[in-house]
XYZ file of C-alpha atoms in Angstrom:
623
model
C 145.732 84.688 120.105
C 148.908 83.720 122.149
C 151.250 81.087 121.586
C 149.562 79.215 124.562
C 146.238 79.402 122.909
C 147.543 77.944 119.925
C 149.278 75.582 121.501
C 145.882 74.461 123.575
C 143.883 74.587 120.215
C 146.520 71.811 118.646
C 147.066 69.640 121.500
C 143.014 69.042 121.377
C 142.977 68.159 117.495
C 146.390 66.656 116.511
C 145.446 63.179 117.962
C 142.867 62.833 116.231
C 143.779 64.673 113.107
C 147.324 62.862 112.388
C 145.603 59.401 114.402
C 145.647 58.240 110.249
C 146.487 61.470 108.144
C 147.462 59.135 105.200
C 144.224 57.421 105.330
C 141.969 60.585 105.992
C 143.993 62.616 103.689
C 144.957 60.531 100.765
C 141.795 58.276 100.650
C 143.831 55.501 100.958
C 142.009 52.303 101.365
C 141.888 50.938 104.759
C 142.440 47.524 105.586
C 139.350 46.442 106.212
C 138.237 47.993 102.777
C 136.733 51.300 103.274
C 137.757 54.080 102.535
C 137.701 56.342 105.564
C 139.105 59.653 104.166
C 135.894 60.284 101.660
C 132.884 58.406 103.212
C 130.296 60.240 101.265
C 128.288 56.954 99.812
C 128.347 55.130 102.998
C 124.809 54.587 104.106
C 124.372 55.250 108.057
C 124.745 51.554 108.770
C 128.254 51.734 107.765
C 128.775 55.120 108.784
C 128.314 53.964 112.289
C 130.298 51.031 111.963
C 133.206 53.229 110.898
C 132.229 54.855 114.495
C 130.632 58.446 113.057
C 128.568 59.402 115.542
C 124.534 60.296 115.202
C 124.985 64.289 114.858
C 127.721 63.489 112.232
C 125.524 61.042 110.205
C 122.573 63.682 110.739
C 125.006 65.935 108.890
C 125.684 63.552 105.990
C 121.824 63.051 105.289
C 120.758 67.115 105.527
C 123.454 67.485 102.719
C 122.446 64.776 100.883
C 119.032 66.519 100.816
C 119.502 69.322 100.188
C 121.634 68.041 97.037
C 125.548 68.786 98.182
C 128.996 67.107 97.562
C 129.252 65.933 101.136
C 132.573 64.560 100.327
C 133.631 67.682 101.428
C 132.939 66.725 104.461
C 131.743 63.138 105.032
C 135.134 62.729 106.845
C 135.471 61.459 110.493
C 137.963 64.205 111.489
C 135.448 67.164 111.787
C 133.108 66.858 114.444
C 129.420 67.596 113.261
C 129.849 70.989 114.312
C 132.438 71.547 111.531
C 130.483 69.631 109.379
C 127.180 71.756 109.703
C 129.177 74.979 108.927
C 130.967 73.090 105.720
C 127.423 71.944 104.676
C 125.970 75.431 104.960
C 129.323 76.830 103.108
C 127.989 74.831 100.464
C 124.625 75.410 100.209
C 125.612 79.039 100.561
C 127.933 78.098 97.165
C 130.843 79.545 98.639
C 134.249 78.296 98.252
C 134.617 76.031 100.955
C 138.326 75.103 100.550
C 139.333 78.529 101.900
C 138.506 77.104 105.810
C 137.383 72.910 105.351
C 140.951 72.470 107.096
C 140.287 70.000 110.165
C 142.547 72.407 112.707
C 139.937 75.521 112.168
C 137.455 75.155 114.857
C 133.565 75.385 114.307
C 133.404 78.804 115.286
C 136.107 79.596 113.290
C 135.133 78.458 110.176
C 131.885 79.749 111.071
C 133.299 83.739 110.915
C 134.983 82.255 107.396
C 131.988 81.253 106.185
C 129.740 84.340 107.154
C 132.312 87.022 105.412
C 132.593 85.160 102.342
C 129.050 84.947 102.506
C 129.083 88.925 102.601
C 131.709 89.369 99.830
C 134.657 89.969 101.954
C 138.036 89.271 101.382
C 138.706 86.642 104.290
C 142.184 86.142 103.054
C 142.941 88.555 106.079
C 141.396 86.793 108.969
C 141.260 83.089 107.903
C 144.425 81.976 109.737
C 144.952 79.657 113.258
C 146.249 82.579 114.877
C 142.974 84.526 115.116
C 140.365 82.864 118.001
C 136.783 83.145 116.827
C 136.541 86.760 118.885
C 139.294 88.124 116.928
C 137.804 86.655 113.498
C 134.364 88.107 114.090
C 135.897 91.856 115.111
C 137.892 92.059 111.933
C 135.144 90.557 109.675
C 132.418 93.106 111.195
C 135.587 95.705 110.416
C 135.844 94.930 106.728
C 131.913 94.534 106.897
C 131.287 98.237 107.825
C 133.304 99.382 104.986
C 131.399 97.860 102.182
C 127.806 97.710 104.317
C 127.830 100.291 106.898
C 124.323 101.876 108.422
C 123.224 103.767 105.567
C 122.485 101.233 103.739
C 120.152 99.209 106.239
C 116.632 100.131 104.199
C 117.488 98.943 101.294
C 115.845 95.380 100.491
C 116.552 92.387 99.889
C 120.436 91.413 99.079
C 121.913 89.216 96.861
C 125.708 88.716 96.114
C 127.020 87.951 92.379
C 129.033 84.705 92.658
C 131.031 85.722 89.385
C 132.465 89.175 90.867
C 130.882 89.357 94.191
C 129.207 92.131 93.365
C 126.651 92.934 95.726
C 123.192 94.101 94.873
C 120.084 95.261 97.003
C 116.388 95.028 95.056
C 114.239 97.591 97.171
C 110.899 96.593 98.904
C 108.892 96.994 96.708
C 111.015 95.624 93.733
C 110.754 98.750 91.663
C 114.644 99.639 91.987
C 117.758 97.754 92.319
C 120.795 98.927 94.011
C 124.970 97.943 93.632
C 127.873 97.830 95.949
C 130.981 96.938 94.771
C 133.763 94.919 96.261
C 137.074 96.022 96.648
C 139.048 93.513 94.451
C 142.219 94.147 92.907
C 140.819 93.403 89.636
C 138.760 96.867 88.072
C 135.321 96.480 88.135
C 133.297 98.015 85.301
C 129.793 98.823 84.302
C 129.786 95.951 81.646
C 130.557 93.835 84.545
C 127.714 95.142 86.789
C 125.534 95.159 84.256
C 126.460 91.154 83.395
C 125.654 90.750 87.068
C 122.499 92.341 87.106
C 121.522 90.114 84.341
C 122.822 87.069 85.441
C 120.484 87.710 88.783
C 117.309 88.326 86.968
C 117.921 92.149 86.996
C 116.366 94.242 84.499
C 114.581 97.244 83.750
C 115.805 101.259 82.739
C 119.138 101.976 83.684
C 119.345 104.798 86.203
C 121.824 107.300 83.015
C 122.748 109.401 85.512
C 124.508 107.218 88.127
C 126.291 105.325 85.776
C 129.384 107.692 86.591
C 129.273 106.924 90.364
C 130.234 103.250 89.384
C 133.655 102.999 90.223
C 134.187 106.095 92.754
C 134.811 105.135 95.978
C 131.190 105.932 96.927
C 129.915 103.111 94.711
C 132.464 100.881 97.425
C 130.709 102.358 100.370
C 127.373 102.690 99.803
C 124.399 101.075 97.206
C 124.070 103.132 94.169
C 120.634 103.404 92.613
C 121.401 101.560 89.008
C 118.314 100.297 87.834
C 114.393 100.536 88.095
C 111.049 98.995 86.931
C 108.396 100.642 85.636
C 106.055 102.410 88.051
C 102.469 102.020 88.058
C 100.499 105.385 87.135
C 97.325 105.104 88.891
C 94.111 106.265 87.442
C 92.161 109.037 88.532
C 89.242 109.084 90.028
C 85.903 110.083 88.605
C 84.435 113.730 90.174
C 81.954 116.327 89.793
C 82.158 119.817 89.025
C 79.327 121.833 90.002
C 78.022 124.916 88.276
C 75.850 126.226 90.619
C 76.200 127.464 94.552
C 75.763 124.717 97.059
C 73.906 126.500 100.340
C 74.899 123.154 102.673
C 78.500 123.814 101.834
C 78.369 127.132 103.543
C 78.940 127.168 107.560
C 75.177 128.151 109.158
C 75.163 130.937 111.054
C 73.063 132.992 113.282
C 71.807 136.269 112.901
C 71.458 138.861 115.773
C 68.078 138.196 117.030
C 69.312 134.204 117.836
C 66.913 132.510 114.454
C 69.412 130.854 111.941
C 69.988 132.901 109.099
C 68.667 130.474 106.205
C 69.010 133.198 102.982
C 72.134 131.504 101.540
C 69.293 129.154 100.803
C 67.744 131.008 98.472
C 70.245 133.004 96.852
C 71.293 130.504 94.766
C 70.686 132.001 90.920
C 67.927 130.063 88.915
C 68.773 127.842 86.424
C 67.127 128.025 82.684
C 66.196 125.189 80.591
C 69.341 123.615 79.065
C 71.398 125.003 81.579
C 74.538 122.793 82.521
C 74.510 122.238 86.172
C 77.112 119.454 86.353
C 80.008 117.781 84.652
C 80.872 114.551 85.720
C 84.940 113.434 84.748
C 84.899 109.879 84.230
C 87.397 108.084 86.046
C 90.692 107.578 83.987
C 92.189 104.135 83.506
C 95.709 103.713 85.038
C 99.093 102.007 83.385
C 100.633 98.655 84.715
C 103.593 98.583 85.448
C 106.959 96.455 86.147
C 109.407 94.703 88.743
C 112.848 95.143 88.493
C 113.310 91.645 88.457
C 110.644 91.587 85.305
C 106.796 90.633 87.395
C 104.471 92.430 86.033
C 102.412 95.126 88.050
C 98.488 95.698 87.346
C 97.881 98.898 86.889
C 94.722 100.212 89.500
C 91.766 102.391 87.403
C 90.410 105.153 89.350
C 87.293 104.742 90.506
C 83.978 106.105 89.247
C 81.134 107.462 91.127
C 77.795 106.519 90.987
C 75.525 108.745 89.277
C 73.459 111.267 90.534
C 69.567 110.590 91.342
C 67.500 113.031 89.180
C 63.653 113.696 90.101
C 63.333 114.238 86.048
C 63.782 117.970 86.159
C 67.577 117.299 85.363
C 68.813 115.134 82.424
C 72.044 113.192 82.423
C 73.902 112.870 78.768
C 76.114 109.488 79.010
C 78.295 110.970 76.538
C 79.482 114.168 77.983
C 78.979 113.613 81.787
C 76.685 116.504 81.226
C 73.647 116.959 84.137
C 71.077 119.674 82.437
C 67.965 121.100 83.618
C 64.779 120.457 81.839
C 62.830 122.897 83.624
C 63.205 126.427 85.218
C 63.917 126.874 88.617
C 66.394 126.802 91.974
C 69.015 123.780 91.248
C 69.766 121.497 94.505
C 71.556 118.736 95.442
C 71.520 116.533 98.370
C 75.050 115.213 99.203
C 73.129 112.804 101.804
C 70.339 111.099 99.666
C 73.452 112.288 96.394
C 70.051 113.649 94.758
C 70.247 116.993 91.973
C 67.160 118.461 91.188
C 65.482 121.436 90.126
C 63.400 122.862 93.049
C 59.786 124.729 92.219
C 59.717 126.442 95.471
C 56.178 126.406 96.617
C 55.091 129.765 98.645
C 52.886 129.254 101.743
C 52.015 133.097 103.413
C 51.528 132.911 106.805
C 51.339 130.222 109.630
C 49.910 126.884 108.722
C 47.012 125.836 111.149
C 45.813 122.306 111.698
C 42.415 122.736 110.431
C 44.586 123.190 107.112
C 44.535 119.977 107.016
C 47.779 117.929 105.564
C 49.960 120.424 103.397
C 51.399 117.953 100.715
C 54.056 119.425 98.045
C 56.201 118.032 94.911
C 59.031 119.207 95.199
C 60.235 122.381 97.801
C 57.792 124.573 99.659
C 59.009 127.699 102.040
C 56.333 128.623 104.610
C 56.115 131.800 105.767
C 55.423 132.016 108.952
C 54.941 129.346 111.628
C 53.950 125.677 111.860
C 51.211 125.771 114.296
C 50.049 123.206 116.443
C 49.062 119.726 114.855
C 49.719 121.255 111.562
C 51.431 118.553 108.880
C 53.380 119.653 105.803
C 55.043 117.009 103.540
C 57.130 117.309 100.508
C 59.122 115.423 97.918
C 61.752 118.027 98.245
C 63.363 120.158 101.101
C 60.977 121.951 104.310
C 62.183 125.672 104.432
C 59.987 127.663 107.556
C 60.504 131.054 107.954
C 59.129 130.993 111.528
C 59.034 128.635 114.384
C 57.536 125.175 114.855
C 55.301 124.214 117.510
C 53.671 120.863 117.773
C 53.531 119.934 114.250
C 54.831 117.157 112.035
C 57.416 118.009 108.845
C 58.312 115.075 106.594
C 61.018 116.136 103.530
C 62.345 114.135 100.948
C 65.771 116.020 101.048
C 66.217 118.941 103.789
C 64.408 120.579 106.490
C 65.468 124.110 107.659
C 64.081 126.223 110.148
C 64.450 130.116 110.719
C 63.035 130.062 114.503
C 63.116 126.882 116.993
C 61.382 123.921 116.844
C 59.605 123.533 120.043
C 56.895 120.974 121.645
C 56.803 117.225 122.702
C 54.423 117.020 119.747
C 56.896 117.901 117.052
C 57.865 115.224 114.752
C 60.560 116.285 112.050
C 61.890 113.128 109.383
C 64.046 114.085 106.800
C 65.785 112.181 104.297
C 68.229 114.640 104.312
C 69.715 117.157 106.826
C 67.784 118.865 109.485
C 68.779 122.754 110.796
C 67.154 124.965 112.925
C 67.763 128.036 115.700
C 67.360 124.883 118.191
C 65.063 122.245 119.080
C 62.774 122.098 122.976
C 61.336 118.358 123.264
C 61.289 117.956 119.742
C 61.732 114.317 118.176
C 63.975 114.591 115.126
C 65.289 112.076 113.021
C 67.475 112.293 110.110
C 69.548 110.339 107.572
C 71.788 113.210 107.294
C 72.937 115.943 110.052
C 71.121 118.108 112.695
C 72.638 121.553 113.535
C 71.311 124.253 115.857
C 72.080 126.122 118.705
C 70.703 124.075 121.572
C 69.070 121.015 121.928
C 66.716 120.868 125.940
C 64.994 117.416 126.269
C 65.352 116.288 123.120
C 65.379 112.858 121.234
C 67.229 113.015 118.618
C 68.958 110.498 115.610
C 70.778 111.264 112.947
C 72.875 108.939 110.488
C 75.803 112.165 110.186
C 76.459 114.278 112.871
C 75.092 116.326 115.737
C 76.610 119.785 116.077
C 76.302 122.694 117.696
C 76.057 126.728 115.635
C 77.471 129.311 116.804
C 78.602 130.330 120.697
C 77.686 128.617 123.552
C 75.426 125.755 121.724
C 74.107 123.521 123.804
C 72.789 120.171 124.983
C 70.016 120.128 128.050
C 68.954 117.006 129.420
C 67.001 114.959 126.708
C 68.862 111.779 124.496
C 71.166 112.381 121.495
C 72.017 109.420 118.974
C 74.523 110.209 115.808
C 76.352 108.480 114.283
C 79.413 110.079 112.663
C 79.788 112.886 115.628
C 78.820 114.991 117.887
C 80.418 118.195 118.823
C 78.740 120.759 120.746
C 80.309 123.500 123.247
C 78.242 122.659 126.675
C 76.108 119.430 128.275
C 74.079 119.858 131.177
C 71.408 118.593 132.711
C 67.574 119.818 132.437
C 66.518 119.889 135.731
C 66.668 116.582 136.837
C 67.379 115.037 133.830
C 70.552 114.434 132.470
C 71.615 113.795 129.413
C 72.353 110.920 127.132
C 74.920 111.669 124.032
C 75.780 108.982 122.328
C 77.758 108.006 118.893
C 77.812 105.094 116.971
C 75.125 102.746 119.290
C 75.856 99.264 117.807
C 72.805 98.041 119.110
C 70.633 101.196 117.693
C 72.233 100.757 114.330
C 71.255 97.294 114.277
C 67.608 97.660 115.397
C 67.545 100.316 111.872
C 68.924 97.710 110.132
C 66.553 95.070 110.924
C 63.719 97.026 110.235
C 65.033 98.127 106.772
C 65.381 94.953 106.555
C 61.755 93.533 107.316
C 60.144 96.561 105.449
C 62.346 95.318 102.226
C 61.126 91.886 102.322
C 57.726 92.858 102.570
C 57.954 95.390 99.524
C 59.957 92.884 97.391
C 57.367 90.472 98.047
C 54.472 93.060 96.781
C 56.660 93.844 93.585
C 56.415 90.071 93.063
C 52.645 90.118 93.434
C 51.994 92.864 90.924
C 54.610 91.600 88.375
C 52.367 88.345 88.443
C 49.132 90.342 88.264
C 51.235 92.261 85.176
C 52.005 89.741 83.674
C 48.799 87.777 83.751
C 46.972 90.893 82.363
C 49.162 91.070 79.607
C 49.081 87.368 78.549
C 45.727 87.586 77.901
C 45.155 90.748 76.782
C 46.358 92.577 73.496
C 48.610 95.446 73.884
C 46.121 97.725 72.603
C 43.294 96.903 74.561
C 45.516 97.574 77.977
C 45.803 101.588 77.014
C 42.425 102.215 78.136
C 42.005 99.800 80.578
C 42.167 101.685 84.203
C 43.274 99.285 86.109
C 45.808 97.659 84.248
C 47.410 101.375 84.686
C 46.727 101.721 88.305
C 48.738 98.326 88.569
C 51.596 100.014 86.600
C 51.733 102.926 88.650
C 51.820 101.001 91.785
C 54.574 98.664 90.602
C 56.852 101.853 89.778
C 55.736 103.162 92.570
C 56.602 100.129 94.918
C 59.940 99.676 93.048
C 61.269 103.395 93.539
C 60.747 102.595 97.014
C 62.205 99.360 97.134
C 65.231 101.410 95.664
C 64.891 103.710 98.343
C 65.043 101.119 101.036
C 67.975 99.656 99.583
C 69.602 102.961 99.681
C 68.912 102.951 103.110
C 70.510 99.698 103.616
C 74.014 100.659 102.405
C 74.144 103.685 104.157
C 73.382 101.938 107.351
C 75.920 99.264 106.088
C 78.602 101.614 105.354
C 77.525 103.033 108.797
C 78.408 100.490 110.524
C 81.655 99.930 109.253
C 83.366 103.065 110.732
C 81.196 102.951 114.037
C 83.946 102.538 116.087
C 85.570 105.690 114.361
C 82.870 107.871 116.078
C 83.379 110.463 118.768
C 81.688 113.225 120.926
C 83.875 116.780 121.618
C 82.830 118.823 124.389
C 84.674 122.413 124.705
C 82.927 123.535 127.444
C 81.460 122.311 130.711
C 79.704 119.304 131.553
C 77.509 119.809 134.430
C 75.736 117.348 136.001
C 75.833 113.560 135.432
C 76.015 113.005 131.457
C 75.435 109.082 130.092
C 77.901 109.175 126.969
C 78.313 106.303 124.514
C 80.826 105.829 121.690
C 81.104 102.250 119.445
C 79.132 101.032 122.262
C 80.940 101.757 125.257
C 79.024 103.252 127.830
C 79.960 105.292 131.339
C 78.504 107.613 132.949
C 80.597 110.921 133.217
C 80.391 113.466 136.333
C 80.811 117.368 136.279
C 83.966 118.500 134.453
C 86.027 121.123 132.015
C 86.598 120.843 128.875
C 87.636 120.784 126.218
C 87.598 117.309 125.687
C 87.347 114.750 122.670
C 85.633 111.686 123.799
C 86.787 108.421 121.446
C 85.748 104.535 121.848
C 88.909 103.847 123.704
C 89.023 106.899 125.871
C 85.550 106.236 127.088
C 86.035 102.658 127.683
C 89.218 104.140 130.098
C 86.875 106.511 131.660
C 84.748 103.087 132.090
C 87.628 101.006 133.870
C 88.649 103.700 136.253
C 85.191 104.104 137.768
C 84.887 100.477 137.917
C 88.236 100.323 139.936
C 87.430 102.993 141.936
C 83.897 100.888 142.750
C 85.648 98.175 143.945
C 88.527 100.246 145.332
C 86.037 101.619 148.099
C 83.848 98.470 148.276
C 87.038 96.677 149.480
């Protein structure tokens, strides 16, 4: 600043600084008995009489509050201005006295303030000659030597009144960082650690920084001194399986087009006692501390639920052990998270309607073709060796198919996935995935994914529901039909849900009925006559019956549950062509999309962009 500019800066203040310096200065009493130098017990009633104005008073009653000496301040020479940046001086517990003189301006003593907030040495700034521009380029000067860049990242920061040490505590409280001031006085570690303490720092000392305390790196930058205790967190609980897993392996076809299905039966049979799986129970983790001494809870892996066994596999608590019980092919079902030991039941040749309905426990491989009207159920996984045409397959885990699966006629429900060479005007559904090469006029729903095998898979024509996914390599349309592919239908889910729903309530309500008819028997009849009587065990069957599937339906439940949680997740990838007009759908967006090249990957929010630029372009030409 120039002499002029001083000169201004005194002419506006000396009035009324010096108006009564010996009253202001000296608290001497005034004559009509106040004292006007120290008015810091006045109420506002007085205050105003002595003429402080309202924003001067307002200053008065925030310190008050917030439990200050405002007799550092309750004077009539500072303007409210310079009263607000006293009163935050002291709430800040700095040492006020190094700028409360009247002749510092607001802005002045606001630069003051602010470095000795940050630990600086305002000694070299605080003077009249410096305007508030000057003050607030040297302070941001001698700012950037102590707190430059580098250091933006690391927490929260705190400043040790005692040596102005300053100290960061990271984000997530788990180490605490040091800066020291440049002081004249040394500064050593018994010092920072007395300031660590004295601001709730604690925790292991960081050994091998204790040498950069002191250098001229510990002036420049935060040190790493001290850290809690991290949290160890528990693993996990997993299985380890003994035994090849077919559905792991990519399908493939062979050279005549069919889908080579032998992985799925060169899996080595299991003998009686054999371990299958090991399940590794989840391991607890350790808690853990703050730096600034909060404890942290220490987060247990998780466990999985265990496996469902048909009771060909036994499960020993102790050991995590899963062990067959019987001979035979082990499987598991990562959809319905069944293991079981499979008694593959051989059918030669086709199976004919006049067979009449083909009912297995457990797995059954046909060899040959499922003919026309022909039915085959089973409590385990479908495995055809030929086509089929027109008939109706119902598994309790998988269904795989060597040839196609052709005909309006076909039904296929599995519980678990379905696979095939491809599918012609077949309806499939399935809580798990369908795979094959091409899918013409199909209607199809599965609860995983759609996706295509091998090169140039297909969809013609026909409508396609997953949903997870749906990835294929070419869509187009069957004639005149095109096709529908959608991923994650909202309202489709829903409709599953509510009729999972309705079936539960009516199966809990008949596993109420035959607990009463249960328990009526047996309160009337002794525990030995009810071994022979017949239908007392017919009632017993049905109840475990009708329970196993009210288990089953609640299975079904969560999935759909979990389902719909991640709908929105869902997409469709094309890497071909699309010819024709193709209807696609994903989270419940829905647009209809003309001929194009891929390859493209088709989310919620790209198809609801693909949505708003045909409706523009709608309007565009109606306009």
């Amino acid at each position: 600043m120039d002499e002029k500019g001083i000169s201004n800066n005194l002419d506006m203040q000396l009035d009324r600084v010096y108006r009564n310096t010996l009253l202001q200065v000296h608290d001497l009493e005034s004559p009509d008995g106040f004292f006007r130098g120290n008015c810091a017990n006045l109420t506002e009633e007085e205050l105003d009489q002595l003429g402080f104005h309202t924003p001067q008073i307002q200053e008065i009653q925030l310190g008050r509050e917030a439990g200050v000496d405002v007799s550092e301040y309750a004077k009539d020479f500072y303007n409210w201005k310079q009263m607000r940046e006293i009163r935050r001086g002291l709430e800040q517990r700095v040492d006020v006295r190094l700028y409360k003189n009247p002749l510092f301006s607001s802005g002045q003593m606001r630069q003051i303030r602010m470095g000795l907030n940050d630990g600086l040495d305002v000694s070299v700034y605080a003077d009249l000659m410096y305007s508030v521009t000057d003050m607030k380029s040297i302070r941001e000067s001698l700012l950037s030597e102590i707190y430059t860049d580098n250091d933006k990242g690391y927490g929260k920061k705190t400043i040790d009144e005692a040596t102005g040490i300053i100290m960061h505590i990271s984000d997530d409280y788990l180490t605490a960082y040091v800066t020291l001031p440049r002081k004249k006085e040394k500064i050593t570690m018994a010092d920072v650690m007395a300031a660590l303490t004295r601001n709730g720092v604690r925790g292991d000392l960081i050994e091998p920084n204790v040498p950069r305390i002191g250098t001229e790196e510990s002036f420049q930058r935060p040190i790493p001194i001290m850290e809690g205790k991290r949290v160890v967190r528990g693993k996990d609980g997993y299985f380890d399986f003994f035994f090849d897993l077919p559905n792991k392996k990519p399908l493939q076809l062979q050279k005549d087009g069919t889908l080579d299905i032998t992985p799925f039966f060169q899996v080595k049979k299991a003998e009686v006692g054999q371990v299958l799986v090991v399940y590794h129970y989840a391991e607890h983790g350790t808690e853990g501390c703050t730096v600034t001494g909060v404890p942290i809870r220490g987060a247990s892996g998780r466990d999985l639920p265990e496996l469902q066994l048909d009771g060909s596999v036994s499960y020993n608590y102790l050991n995590g052990k899963y062990e067959a019980e019987i001979e035979g092919i082990p499987r598991y079902s990562a959809v319905t998270d069944t293991l079981w030991i499979s008694q593959i039941h051989e059918i030669m040749g086709n199976v004919r309607k006049d067979a009449g309905e083909v009912h297995v426990e457990g797995d059954v491989r046909v060899l040959g073709t499922v003919e026309p009207g022909a039915k085959i159920s089973a409590t385990g996984s479908i495995y055809i060796e030929g086509q089929v045409i027109n008939g109706i397959l119902d598994a309790g885990q998988d269904i795989v198919v060597r040839g196609d699966v052709e005909g309006k006629q076909s039904r296929l429900w599995a519980k678990g996935n379905v696979y095939a060479m491809g599918y012609l005007g077949a309806q499939i559904e399935a809580n798990g995935d369908v795979k094959g090469n091409f899918f013409q006029d199909c209607i199809i729903h599965s609860y995983g994914v759609v996706e295509g095998i091998g090169s140039n898979s297909r969809i013609l024509g026909g409508r396609i529901f997953a949903a997870k996914s749906i990835a294929i390599d070419n869509v187009r349309k069957n004639g005149d039909k095109n096709a529908t592919v959608s991923v994650g239908d909202q309202l489709w889910i829903e409709e599953v849900c509510l009729k999972y729903e309705t079936e539960l309530e009516q199966m809990n309500s008949l596993v109420e009925q035959l607990e009463s008819a249960r328990k009526s028997v047996e309160s009337v009849s002794p525990s030995q006559a009810l071994e022979g009587n017949d239908a007392y065990k017919k009632t017993m069957q049905s109840l475990e019956e009708r329970k196993a599937q009210r288990r089953e339906l609640e299975q079904k439940l969560q999935m759909m549950e979990r389902i719909k949680k991640n709908l929105g997740d869902g997409f469709i990838r094309v890497d071909g062509k699309i010819e024709g007009m193709m209807m696609i759908s994903v989270g419940g967006v829905r647009t209809p999309l003309p001929s194009t090249m891929g390859p493209y990957t088709f989310t919620q929010k790209q198809v609801q962009s693909i949505q708003m630029s045909i409706i523009k372009e709608a309007r565009d030409k109606k306009s």
